[in-house]
Short mmCIF file of C-alpha atoms in Angstrom, two decimals:
data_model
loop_
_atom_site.label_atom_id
_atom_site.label_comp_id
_atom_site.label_asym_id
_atom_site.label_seq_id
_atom_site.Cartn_x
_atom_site.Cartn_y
_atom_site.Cartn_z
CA UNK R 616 0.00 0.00 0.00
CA UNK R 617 1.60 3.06 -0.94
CA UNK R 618 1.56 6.42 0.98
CA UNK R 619 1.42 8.66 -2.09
CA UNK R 620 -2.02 8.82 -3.18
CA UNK R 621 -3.20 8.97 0.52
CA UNK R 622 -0.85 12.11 0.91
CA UNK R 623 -2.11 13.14 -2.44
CA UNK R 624 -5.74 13.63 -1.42
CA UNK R 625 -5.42 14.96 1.70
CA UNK R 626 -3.37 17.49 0.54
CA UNK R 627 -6.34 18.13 -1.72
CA UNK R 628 -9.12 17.90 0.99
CA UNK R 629 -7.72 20.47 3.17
CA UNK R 630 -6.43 23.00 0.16
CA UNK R 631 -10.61 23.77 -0.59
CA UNK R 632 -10.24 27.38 -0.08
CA UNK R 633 -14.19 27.76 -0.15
CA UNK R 634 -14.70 25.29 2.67
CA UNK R 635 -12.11 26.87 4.72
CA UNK R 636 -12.68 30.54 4.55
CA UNK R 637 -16.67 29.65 5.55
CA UNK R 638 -15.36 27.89 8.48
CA UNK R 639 -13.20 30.75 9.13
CA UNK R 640 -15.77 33.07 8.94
CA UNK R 641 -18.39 31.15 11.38
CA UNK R 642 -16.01 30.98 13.81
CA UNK R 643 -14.25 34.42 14.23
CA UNK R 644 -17.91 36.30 13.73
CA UNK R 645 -20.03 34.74 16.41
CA UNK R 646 -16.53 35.43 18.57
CA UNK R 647 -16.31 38.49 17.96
CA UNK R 648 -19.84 39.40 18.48
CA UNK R 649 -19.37 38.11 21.45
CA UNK R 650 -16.80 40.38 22.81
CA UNK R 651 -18.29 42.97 22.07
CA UNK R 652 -21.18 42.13 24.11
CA UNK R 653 -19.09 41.03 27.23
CA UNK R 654 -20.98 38.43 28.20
CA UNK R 655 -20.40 34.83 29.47
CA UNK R 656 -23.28 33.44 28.21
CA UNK R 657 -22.36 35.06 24.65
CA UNK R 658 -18.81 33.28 25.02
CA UNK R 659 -20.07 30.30 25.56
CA UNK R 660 -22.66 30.23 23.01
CA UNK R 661 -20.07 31.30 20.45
CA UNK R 662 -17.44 28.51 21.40
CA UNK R 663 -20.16 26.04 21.17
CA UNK R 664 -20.98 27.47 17.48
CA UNK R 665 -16.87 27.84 17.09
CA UNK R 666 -17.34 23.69 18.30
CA UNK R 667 -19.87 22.74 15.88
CA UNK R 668 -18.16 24.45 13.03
CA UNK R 669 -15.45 22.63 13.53
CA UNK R 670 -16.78 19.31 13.68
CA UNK R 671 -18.34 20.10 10.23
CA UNK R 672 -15.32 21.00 9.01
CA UNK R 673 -13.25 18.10 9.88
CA UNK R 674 -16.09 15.65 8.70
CA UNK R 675 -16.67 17.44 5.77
CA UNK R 676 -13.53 17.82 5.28
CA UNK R 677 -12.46 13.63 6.07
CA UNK R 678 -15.17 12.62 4.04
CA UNK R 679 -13.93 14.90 1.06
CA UNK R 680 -10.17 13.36 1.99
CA UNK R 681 -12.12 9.64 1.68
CA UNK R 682 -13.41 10.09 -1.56
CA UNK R 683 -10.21 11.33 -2.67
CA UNK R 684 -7.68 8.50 -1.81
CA UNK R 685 -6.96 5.51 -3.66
CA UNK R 686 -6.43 3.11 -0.93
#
């Protein structure tokens, strides 16, 4: 089993700009929306968002990485 096309495709998995820059972008907003209200409850509801985002990003981007490779 070679290591090559593995490397290959999840090199192309994680270079989708698109997916990236949305996951970027629901995680610093909520954040920063929530600092400038001050509040805990805000901070806490925004690192549960920041959470969820990125479990959709890493499944997204695993199942992305699995259709990719050539086991």
């Amino acid at each position: 089993m070679s290591k090559g096309p593995g490397l290959t495709a999840l090199r192309a998995a994680l270079r989708d700009w698109r997916r990236n820059v949305v996951a970027l972008v629901l995680v610093v907003a909520p954040l920063a929306l929530a600092l400038v209200a001050g509040s805990r409850v805000a901070l806490y509801g925004a690192a549960l968002a920041a959470f969820v985002v990125w479990m959709a990003w890493f499944v997204l981007t695993a199942v992305d990485w699995l259709e990719r490779a050539d086991f």
